[in-house]
């Protein structure tokens, strides 16, 4: 087999593979709407302790099925995200630190339903490896899997909220 014949056979396969991967992730999500994206520093309440910075996304869930997996691809690595039902803080309890705008229900991912507010938190060092289509996808994007279908939401702006002093 000549190299010309090999190229003629491989080029259509390459285009077929690229078009399948492009169709695997929808750029128009029908199961969620991004409300806000923010980073927030948590200051250590212990003298000499180290703080941390969290990256969070607030979504309005519009899908019929609960989210299965969400990945964040920022400027570098792809990280798996924790998914929890969230509620906007309306009447702040006296013992709640300033700067917290949402509280969340732990272990609520499987019970998320149409109309719920969802808090998505990027987790560093996640165990689940992202699929290759996500790994090759665009940066500054949330990749959401719901009901076996992937969608991508581009995040244009991440606001920096005031730091929270932890007890």
Short mmCIF file of C-alpha atoms in Angstrom, two decimals:
data_model
loop_
_atom_site.label_atom_id
_atom_site.label_comp_id
_atom_site.label_asym_id
_atom_site.label_seq_id
_atom_site.Cartn_x
_atom_site.Cartn_y
_atom_site.Cartn_z
CA UNK A 1 0.00 0.00 0.00
CA UNK A 2 1.44 3.36 -1.01
CA UNK A 3 1.53 6.38 1.26
CA UNK A 4 -0.91 8.19 -1.06
CA UNK A 5 -3.44 5.35 -0.72
CA UNK A 6 -3.00 5.32 3.03
CA UNK A 7 -3.60 9.07 3.25
CA UNK A 8 -6.75 8.80 1.10
CA UNK A 9 -8.07 6.15 3.51
CA UNK A 10 -7.10 7.94 6.74
CA UNK A 11 -8.23 11.50 5.92
CA UNK A 12 -11.97 10.64 5.73
CA UNK A 13 -11.62 8.69 9.00
CA UNK A 14 -9.97 11.70 10.62
CA UNK A 15 -12.82 14.00 9.55
CA UNK A 16 -15.39 11.44 10.69
CA UNK A 17 -13.71 11.23 14.10
CA UNK A 18 -13.57 15.04 14.45
CA UNK A 19 -17.22 15.47 13.49
CA UNK A 20 -18.31 12.76 15.98
CA UNK A 21 -16.39 14.47 18.79
CA UNK A 22 -17.82 17.87 17.84
CA UNK A 23 -21.36 16.47 18.01
CA UNK A 24 -20.70 14.75 21.34
CA UNK A 25 -20.80 18.06 23.25
CA UNK A 26 -23.64 20.49 22.58
CA UNK A 27 -22.69 24.17 22.74
CA UNK A 28 -26.32 25.08 23.53
CA UNK A 29 -27.16 23.60 26.93
CA UNK A 30 -30.83 22.83 27.45
CA UNK A 31 -30.50 21.54 31.00
CA UNK A 32 -29.04 24.55 32.83
CA UNK A 33 -28.47 28.29 32.78
CA UNK A 34 -25.40 29.94 34.31
CA UNK A 35 -26.43 32.54 36.91
CA UNK A 36 -22.99 33.52 38.18
CA UNK A 37 -19.39 32.37 38.45
CA UNK A 38 -17.13 33.54 41.26
CA UNK A 39 -13.94 32.93 43.18
CA UNK A 40 -13.80 33.49 46.92
CA UNK A 41 -10.94 33.29 49.37
CA UNK A 42 -11.45 31.61 52.75
CA UNK A 43 -9.17 33.13 55.35
CA UNK A 44 -7.92 30.83 58.08
CA UNK A 45 -9.40 31.49 61.52
CA UNK A 46 -6.27 30.04 63.13
CA UNK A 47 -3.25 32.33 63.54
CA UNK A 48 -0.55 31.23 61.08
CA UNK A 49 -3.02 28.95 59.23
CA UNK A 50 -3.37 28.90 55.49
CA UNK A 51 -6.48 29.87 53.61
CA UNK A 52 -7.84 28.62 50.32
CA UNK A 53 -9.64 29.98 47.28
CA UNK A 54 -12.81 28.34 45.99
CA UNK A 55 -14.20 28.56 42.46
CA UNK A 56 -18.00 28.26 42.32
CA UNK A 57 -20.67 28.36 39.65
CA UNK A 58 -24.36 28.94 40.36
CA UNK A 59 -26.74 27.35 37.84
CA UNK A 60 -30.50 27.31 37.42
CA UNK A 61 -31.36 23.70 36.56
CA UNK A 62 -33.79 23.48 33.62
CA UNK A 63 -33.35 19.80 32.74
CA UNK A 64 -35.67 16.90 33.46
CA UNK A 65 -32.82 14.68 34.70
CA UNK A 66 -30.34 15.39 37.50
CA UNK A 67 -26.77 16.28 36.49
CA UNK A 68 -24.44 13.26 36.43
CA UNK A 69 -21.00 14.88 36.04
CA UNK A 70 -19.66 18.38 35.66
CA UNK A 71 -16.09 19.34 34.76
CA UNK A 72 -14.45 22.76 34.72
CA UNK A 73 -11.74 23.49 32.22
CA UNK A 74 -10.14 26.79 33.16
CA UNK A 75 -6.79 28.06 31.98
CA UNK A 76 -5.04 24.79 32.76
CA UNK A 77 -6.21 21.46 34.09
CA UNK A 78 -9.67 19.94 33.78
CA UNK A 79 -11.16 19.35 37.23
CA UNK A 80 -14.23 17.46 38.33
CA UNK A 81 -16.85 19.48 40.19
CA UNK A 82 -19.02 18.82 43.22
CA UNK A 83 -22.73 19.34 42.48
CA UNK A 84 -25.17 20.37 45.23
CA UNK A 85 -28.59 21.95 45.50
CA UNK A 86 -28.21 25.55 46.72
CA UNK A 87 -30.41 28.20 48.27
CA UNK A 88 -29.90 31.97 48.22
CA UNK A 89 -29.36 33.42 51.69
CA UNK A 90 -32.32 35.70 52.33
CA UNK A 91 -32.20 36.25 56.09
CA UNK A 92 -28.61 35.94 57.27
CA UNK A 93 -28.23 34.16 60.63
CA UNK A 94 -26.14 36.13 63.14
CA UNK A 95 -23.42 33.45 63.23
CA UNK A 96 -23.02 33.28 59.42
CA UNK A 97 -19.86 35.07 58.15
CA UNK A 98 -20.37 38.01 55.80
CA UNK A 99 -19.72 37.18 52.16
CA UNK A 100 -21.70 33.92 52.01
CA UNK A 101 -24.56 34.37 49.53
CA UNK A 102 -25.70 30.73 49.17
CA UNK A 103 -25.95 27.73 51.41
CA UNK A 104 -26.10 24.23 50.03
CA UNK A 105 -27.49 20.79 50.80
CA UNK A 106 -24.79 18.15 51.09
CA UNK A 107 -25.24 14.95 49.06
CA UNK A 108 -28.16 16.40 47.10
CA UNK A 109 -26.92 15.77 43.54
CA UNK A 110 -29.26 12.88 42.72
CA UNK A 111 -32.35 14.77 43.88
CA UNK A 112 -31.78 17.92 41.79
CA UNK A 113 -34.84 18.63 39.68
CA UNK A 114 -36.32 21.18 37.31
CA UNK A 115 -36.14 24.73 38.70
CA UNK A 116 -33.54 24.04 41.41
CA UNK A 117 -30.58 26.32 42.01
CA UNK A 118 -27.35 24.33 41.80
CA UNK A 119 -23.94 25.15 43.28
CA UNK A 120 -21.05 23.68 41.31
CA UNK A 121 -17.66 23.72 43.06
CA UNK A 122 -14.41 22.98 41.24
CA UNK A 123 -12.44 20.30 43.15
CA UNK A 124 -8.68 20.12 42.84
CA UNK A 125 -7.24 16.62 42.66
CA UNK A 126 -10.46 14.89 41.59
CA UNK A 127 -10.39 11.15 40.97
CA UNK A 128 -12.69 10.91 37.95
CA UNK A 129 -10.85 11.38 34.65
CA UNK A 130 -12.64 13.56 32.13
CA UNK A 131 -13.50 12.13 28.69
CA UNK A 132 -11.16 13.03 25.83
CA UNK A 133 -13.74 15.33 24.22
CA UNK A 134 -13.73 17.45 27.42
CA UNK A 135 -9.93 17.32 27.69
CA UNK A 136 -9.64 18.71 24.15
CA UNK A 137 -12.48 21.21 24.62
CA UNK A 138 -12.39 24.98 24.96
CA UNK A 139 -10.96 26.70 28.03
CA UNK A 140 -13.05 28.61 30.58
CA UNK A 141 -15.91 26.20 30.00
CA UNK A 142 -18.21 24.10 32.20
CA UNK A 143 -18.89 20.65 30.72
CA UNK A 144 -22.15 19.15 31.99
CA UNK A 145 -23.33 15.56 31.55
CA UNK A 146 -27.02 14.94 32.16
CA UNK A 147 -28.96 11.94 30.95
CA UNK A 148 -25.94 10.70 28.99
CA UNK A 149 -25.64 13.92 26.93
CA UNK A 150 -22.83 16.48 27.22
CA UNK A 151 -23.23 20.22 26.92
CA UNK A 152 -20.73 23.06 27.27
CA UNK A 153 -21.22 26.50 28.82
CA UNK A 154 -18.60 29.14 28.16
CA UNK A 155 -17.85 31.25 31.25
CA UNK A 156 -17.07 34.80 30.16
CA UNK A 157 -16.57 36.41 33.58
CA UNK A 158 -15.62 35.11 37.02
CA UNK A 159 -16.17 37.74 39.69
CA UNK A 160 -14.03 37.92 42.80
CA UNK A 161 -16.17 38.05 45.94
CA UNK A 162 -15.06 39.38 49.30
CA UNK A 163 -12.99 36.99 51.39
CA UNK A 164 -14.65 35.01 54.17
CA UNK A 165 -13.04 34.86 57.59
CA UNK A 166 -13.49 31.32 58.88
CA UNK A 167 -13.91 30.71 62.63
#
